[in-house]
PDB file of C-alpha atoms in Angstrom:
ATOM      1  CA  MET E   5      -0.077  -0.055  -0.004  1.00 54.00           C
ATOM      2  CA  GLN E   6       2.713   2.333   1.146  1.00 64.00           C
ATOM      3  CA  THR E   7       4.503   1.664  -2.468  1.00 61.00           C
ATOM      4  CA  ALA E   8       1.538   2.568  -4.316  1.00 53.00           C
ATOM      5  CA  THR E   9       1.117   5.688  -2.781  1.00 60.00           C
ATOM      6  CA  PHE E  10       4.722   6.474  -3.239  1.00 52.00           C
ATOM      7  CA  LEU E  11       4.425   5.570  -6.910  1.00 51.00           C
ATOM      8  CA  ARG E  12       1.363   7.731  -7.528  1.00 63.00           C
ATOM      9  CA  THR E  13       2.959  10.575  -5.618  1.00 65.00           C
ATOM     10  CA  SER E  14       6.108  10.097  -7.624  1.00 59.00           C
ATOM     11  CA  CYS E  15       4.357  10.077 -10.973  1.00 50.00           C
ATOM     12  CA  ALA E  16       2.352  13.273  -9.875  1.00 56.00           C
ATOM     13  CA  ALA E  17       5.487  15.088  -9.353  1.00 56.00           C
ATOM     14  CA  LEU E  18       7.143  13.907 -12.723  1.00 57.00           C
ATOM     15  CA  ALA E  19       4.178  14.956 -14.536  1.00 56.00           C
ATOM     16  CA  LEU E  20       4.079  18.263 -12.878  1.00 52.00           C
ATOM     17  CA  GLY E  21       7.768  18.609 -13.431  1.00 54.00           C
ATOM     18  CA  ALA E  22       7.330  17.961 -17.144  1.00 50.00           C
ATOM     19  CA  LEU E  23       4.662  20.456 -17.484  1.00 47.00           C
ATOM     20  CA  ALA E  24       6.356  23.110 -15.872  1.00 52.00           C
ATOM     21  CA  ALA E  25       9.358  22.336 -18.058  1.00 49.00           C
ATOM     22  CA  CYS E  26       7.352  22.465 -21.074  1.00 47.00           C
ATOM     23  CA  SER E  27       5.279  25.841 -20.074  1.00 52.00           C
ATOM     24  CA  SER E  28       8.363  27.908 -19.615  1.00 69.00           C
ATOM     25  CA  THR E  29       9.028  30.541 -22.348  1.00 78.00           C
ATOM     26  CA  PRO E  30      12.229  30.925 -23.678  1.00 89.00           C
ATOM     27  CA  PRO E  31      13.938  34.497 -22.891  1.00 90.00           C
ATOM     28  CA  PRO E  32      13.163  37.070 -25.280  1.00 91.00           C
ATOM     29  CA  VAL E  33      16.549  37.978 -26.247  1.00 91.00           C
ATOM     30  CA  ASP E  34      16.086  38.725 -29.781  1.00 93.00           C
ATOM     31  CA  GLN E  35      12.891  40.881 -29.291  1.00 92.00           C
ATOM     32  CA  LEU E  36      14.555  42.702 -26.417  1.00 92.00           C
ATOM     33  CA  ALA E  37      17.788  43.587 -29.034  1.00 94.00           C
ATOM     34  CA  VAL E  38      15.122  44.535 -31.838  1.00 94.00           C
ATOM     35  CA  SER E  39      13.255  46.957 -29.442  1.00 94.00           C
ATOM     36  CA  ARG E  40      16.495  48.345 -27.867  1.00 95.00           C
ATOM     37  CA  SER E  41      17.879  48.947 -31.254  1.00 95.00           C
ATOM     38  CA  THR E  42      14.605  50.668 -32.541  1.00 95.00           C
ATOM     39  CA  VAL E  43      14.380  52.824 -29.569  1.00 94.00           C
ATOM     40  CA  ASN E  44      18.273  53.884 -30.185  1.00 95.00           C
ATOM     41  CA  ARG E  45      17.617  54.460 -33.930  1.00 95.00           C
ATOM     42  CA  VAL E  46      14.477  56.807 -33.088  1.00 94.00           C
ATOM     43  CA  GLY E  47      16.053  58.603 -30.220  1.00 93.00           C
ATOM     44  CA  ALA E  48      19.040  59.424 -32.337  1.00 94.00           C
ATOM     45  CA  GLU E  49      16.604  61.592 -34.684  1.00 93.00           C
ATOM     46  CA  ALA E  50      16.596  65.365 -33.699  1.00 92.00           C
ATOM     47  CA  ASN E  51      13.100  65.538 -35.019  1.00 92.00           C
ATOM     48  CA  VAL E  52      11.700  63.009 -32.739  1.00 92.00           C
ATOM     49  CA  VAL E  53      13.540  64.454 -29.589  1.00 92.00           C
ATOM     50  CA  ALA E  54      11.966  67.774 -30.577  1.00 93.00           C
ATOM     51  CA  ASN E  55       8.294  66.841 -31.710  1.00 93.00           C
ATOM     52  CA  ALA E  56       7.768  63.722 -29.471  1.00 93.00           C
ATOM     53  CA  PRO E  57       9.633  63.619 -26.052  1.00 94.00           C
ATOM     54  CA  VAL E  58       7.071  62.108 -24.153  1.00 95.00           C
ATOM     55  CA  GLU E  59       6.327  59.073 -26.464  1.00 95.00           C
ATOM     56  CA  LEU E  60      10.417  58.752 -26.881  1.00 94.00           C
ATOM     57  CA  GLN E  61      10.654  58.742 -23.006  1.00 96.00           C
ATOM     58  CA  ARG E  62       7.857  56.293 -22.595  1.00 97.00           C
ATOM     59  CA  ALA E  63       9.662  53.890 -25.165  1.00 96.00           C
ATOM     60  CA  ARG E  64      12.789  54.249 -23.253  1.00 96.00           C
ATOM     61  CA  ASP E  65      11.204  53.489 -19.795  1.00 96.00           C
ATOM     62  CA  LYS E  66       9.724  50.453 -21.207  1.00 96.00           C
ATOM     63  CA  VAL E  67      12.948  49.195 -22.495  1.00 96.00           C
ATOM     64  CA  ALA E  68      14.415  49.259 -19.057  1.00 96.00           C
ATOM     65  CA  MET E  69      11.206  47.689 -17.540  1.00 96.00           C
ATOM     66  CA  ALA E  70      11.968  44.869 -19.954  1.00 95.00           C
ATOM     67  CA  GLU E  71      15.534  44.636 -19.124  1.00 95.00           C
ATOM     68  CA  LYS E  72      14.623  44.422 -15.397  1.00 96.00           C
ATOM     69  CA  ALA E  73      12.107  41.783 -16.264  1.00 95.00           C
ATOM     70  CA  MET E  74      14.525  39.837 -18.097  1.00 94.00           C
ATOM     71  CA  ASN E  75      17.072  39.891 -15.199  1.00 94.00           C
ATOM     72  CA  ASP E  76      14.226  39.067 -12.861  1.00 93.00           C
ATOM     73  CA  LYS E  77      13.591  36.119 -15.371  1.00 92.00           C
ATOM     74  CA  ASN E  78      10.008  37.008 -16.012  1.00 94.00           C
ATOM     75  CA  TYR E  79      10.296  36.478 -19.545  1.00 94.00           C
ATOM     76  CA  ASP E  80       6.547  36.978 -20.263  1.00 94.00           C
ATOM     77  CA  MET E  81       6.661  40.435 -18.917  1.00 95.00           C
ATOM     78  CA  ALA E  82       9.891  41.167 -20.630  1.00 95.00           C
ATOM     79  CA  ARG E  83       8.452  40.108 -23.746  1.00 95.00           C
ATOM     80  CA  ARG E  84       5.449  42.340 -23.443  1.00 96.00           C
ATOM     81  CA  PHE E  85       7.677  45.385 -22.367  1.00 96.00           C
ATOM     82  CA  ALA E  86       9.918  44.940 -25.326  1.00 95.00           C
ATOM     83  CA  ALA E  87       6.942  44.936 -27.701  1.00 95.00           C
ATOM     84  CA  GLU E  88       5.429  48.011 -26.122  1.00 96.00           C
ATOM     85  CA  ALA E  89       8.632  49.923 -26.152  1.00 95.00           C
ATOM     86  CA  GLU E  90       8.905  49.422 -29.939  1.00 95.00           C
ATOM     87  CA  ALA E  91       5.398  50.182 -30.543  1.00 95.00           C
ATOM     88  CA  ASP E  92       5.849  53.556 -28.534  1.00 96.00           C
ATOM     89  CA  ALA E  93       9.105  54.215 -30.381  1.00 95.00           C
ATOM     90  CA  ARG E  94       7.291  53.877 -33.659  1.00 95.00           C
ATOM     91  CA  VAL E  95       4.267  56.081 -32.433  1.00 95.00           C
ATOM     92  CA  ALA E  96       7.028  58.885 -31.541  1.00 95.00           C
ATOM     93  CA  GLU E  97       8.477  58.438 -34.871  1.00 95.00           C
ATOM     94  CA  THR E  98       5.318  58.994 -36.506  1.00 96.00           C
ATOM     95  CA  LYS E  99       4.127  61.678 -34.547  1.00 95.00           C
ATOM     96  CA  ALA E 100       7.402  63.435 -35.477  1.00 94.00           C
ATOM     97  CA  ASP E 101       6.883  62.987 -39.097  1.00 95.00           C
ATOM     98  CA  ALA E 102       3.408  64.313 -38.706  1.00 95.00           C
ATOM     99  CA  ALA E 103       4.480  67.326 -37.121  1.00 93.00           C
ATOM    100  CA  ASN E 104       7.326  67.875 -39.910  1.00 93.00           C
ATOM    101  CA  ASN E 105       4.434  67.385 -42.674  1.00 95.00           C
ATOM    102  CA  ALA E 106       2.165  69.897 -41.046  1.00 94.00           C
ATOM    103  CA  ASN E 107       5.442  72.407 -40.889  1.00 93.00           C
ATOM    104  CA  THR E 108       6.224  71.650 -44.736  1.00 95.00           C
ATOM    105  CA  LEU E 109       2.307  71.953 -45.335  1.00 95.00           C
ATOM    106  CA  GLN E 110       2.478  75.435 -43.815  1.00 95.00           C
ATOM    107  CA  GLN E 111       5.447  76.771 -45.871  1.00 95.00           C
ATOM    108  CA  VAL E 112       3.837  75.574 -49.086  1.00 96.00           C
ATOM    109  CA  GLN E 113       0.490  77.062 -48.382  1.00 95.00           C
ATOM    110  CA  THR E 114       2.630  80.486 -47.281  1.00 95.00           C
ATOM    111  CA  SER E 115       4.414  80.197 -50.743  1.00 95.00           C
ATOM    112  CA  ILE E 116       1.117  79.741 -52.604  1.00 95.00           C
ATOM    113  CA  ARG E 117      -0.518  82.919 -50.926  1.00 95.00           C
ATOM    114  CA  GLY E 118       2.660  84.788 -51.976  1.00 94.00           C
ATOM    115  CA  LEU E 119       2.569  83.923 -55.589  1.00 94.00           C
ATOM    116  CA  GLN E 120      -1.241  84.464 -55.683  1.00 93.00           C
ATOM    117  CA  THR E 121      -0.539  87.857 -54.247  1.00 92.00           C
ATOM    118  CA  GLU E 122       2.226  88.643 -57.023  1.00 91.00           C
ATOM    119  CA  ILE E 123      -0.283  87.212 -59.917  1.00 91.00           C
ATOM    120  CA  ASP E 124      -3.083  89.402 -58.405  1.00 89.00           C
ATOM    121  CA  ARG E 125      -0.695  92.396 -58.389  1.00 89.00           C
ATOM    122  CA  ARG E 126       0.670  91.795 -62.013  1.00 88.00           C
ATOM    123  CA  ALA E 127      -2.728  91.009 -63.548  1.00 83.00           C
ATOM    124  CA  PRO E 128      -3.899  93.763 -65.862  1.00 80.00           C
ATOM    125  CA  VAL E 129      -6.884  95.786 -64.565  1.00 75.00           C
ATOM    126  CA  VAL E 130      -9.685  95.310 -66.875  1.00 75.00           C
ATOM    127  CA  ALA E 131     -12.497  97.926 -66.504  1.00 74.00           C
ATOM    128  CA  PRO E 132     -16.275  96.652 -67.218  1.00 78.00           C
ATOM    129  CA  VAL E 133     -17.454  97.407 -70.724  1.00 78.00           C
ATOM    130  CA  PRO E 134     -20.813  99.498 -70.219  1.00 77.00           C
ATOM    131  CA  PRO E 135     -23.596  98.142 -72.156  1.00 76.00           C
ATOM    132  CA  ALA E 136     -24.523  99.792 -75.333  1.00 76.00           C
ATOM    133  CA  PRO E 137     -27.271 102.505 -74.911  1.00 75.00           C
ATOM    134  CA  GLY E 138     -30.822 100.804 -75.173  1.00 67.00           C
ATOM    135  CA  ALA E 139     -29.482  97.529 -74.798  1.00 62.00           C
ATOM    136  CA  MET E 140     -30.830  96.995 -71.187  1.00 59.00           C
ATOM    137  CA  ALA E 141     -33.829  94.993 -71.301  1.00 57.00           C
ATOM    138  CA  ALA E 142     -36.465  94.884 -68.497  1.00 55.00           C
ATOM    139  CA  PRO E 143     -35.914  91.633 -66.351  1.00 59.00           C
ATOM    140  CA  GLY E 144     -37.462  88.642 -67.973  1.00 58.00           C
ATOM    141  CA  ALA E 145     -38.187  90.164 -71.232  1.00 57.00           C
ATOM    142  CA  MET E 146     -37.177  88.475 -74.523  1.00 59.00           C
ATOM    143  CA  PRO E 147     -34.208  90.116 -76.464  1.00 60.00           C
ATOM    144  CA  ALA E 148     -35.103  92.185 -79.262  1.00 60.00           C
ATOM    145  CA  PRO E 149     -34.689  90.188 -82.791  1.00 59.00           C
ATOM    146  CA  ALA E 150     -31.765  91.312 -84.748  1.00 61.00           C
ATOM    147  CA  ALA E 151     -32.117  93.171 -87.874  1.00 59.00           C
ATOM    148  CA  PRO E 152     -32.454  90.982 -90.893  1.00 61.00           C
ATOM    149  CA  MET E 153     -29.129  90.666 -92.973  1.00 64.00           C
ATOM    150  CA  THR E 154     -29.247  91.543 -96.779  1.00 65.00           C
ATOM    151  CA  PRO E 155     -27.337  89.452 -98.935  1.00 63.00           C
ATOM    152  CA  PRO E 156     -24.199  90.924-100.393  1.00 63.00           C
ATOM    153  CA  ALA E 157     -24.730  92.954-103.688  1.00 62.00           C
ATOM    154  CA  PRO E 158     -23.696  91.130-107.068  1.00 61.00           C
ATOM    155  CA  MET E 159     -20.783  91.933-108.970  1.00 58.00           C
ATOM    156  CA  ALA E 160     -21.018  94.473-111.508  1.00 58.00           C
ATOM    157  CA  ALA E 161     -19.542  92.697-114.452  1.00 57.00           C
ATOM    158  CA  PRO E 162     -17.696  89.581-114.691  1.00 58.00           C
ATOM    159  CA  MET E 163     -13.825  90.367-115.441  1.00 60.00           C
ATOM    160  CA  ALA E 164     -12.465  89.232-118.906  1.00 58.00           C
ATOM    161  CA  PRO E 165     -10.012  86.547-119.243  1.00 61.00           C
ATOM    162  CA  ALA E 166      -6.526  87.939-119.459  1.00 60.00           C
ATOM    163  CA  ALA E 167      -4.726  87.675-122.677  1.00 59.00           C
ATOM    164  CA  PRO E 168      -2.077  84.910-123.029  1.00 63.00           C
ATOM    165  CA  MET E 169       1.483  86.111-122.230  1.00 62.00           C
ATOM    166  CA  ALA E 170       4.211  85.638-124.487  1.00 62.00           C
ATOM    167  CA  PRO E 171       7.010  83.729-123.503  1.00 64.00           C
ATOM    168  CA  VAL E 172      10.105  85.598-121.944  1.00 67.00           C
ATOM    169  CA  ARG E 173      13.418  84.900-124.012  1.00 61.00           C
TER     170      ARG E 173
END
């Protein structure tokens, strides 16, 4: 009886040990390296530092948290923080690009306004042509019919054919 209990307990312990070994996740070394590289690349851009400092700092903080979780052998948390750090770095990069594009758009619009002003300044001033006297009709009235055209007068006499010319020697 004692042997059967011992065997059951041993089998249960081995099964739990096997399950624990299978469920452990490998350390996310590659993912952490990619995240760290992305954050460093984005952080080196002056445009990002100037236009998205909050997002960049959030990404740096999450890389630090991922490294701490990695040292604590909490690989699931390390993987999650690494993924979030990479996403935050990309958000910072996108926000900086949007700010740069908005600045470029503002410059283009200013240039267009300047060119339009120059076009307006150089355009000749055309005075409106006053209508001919009596041409004004009452609102809703039909325009007066035009005077009938007369056909052109026929030619007086047909021209005589020219005399043949003698060859020049």
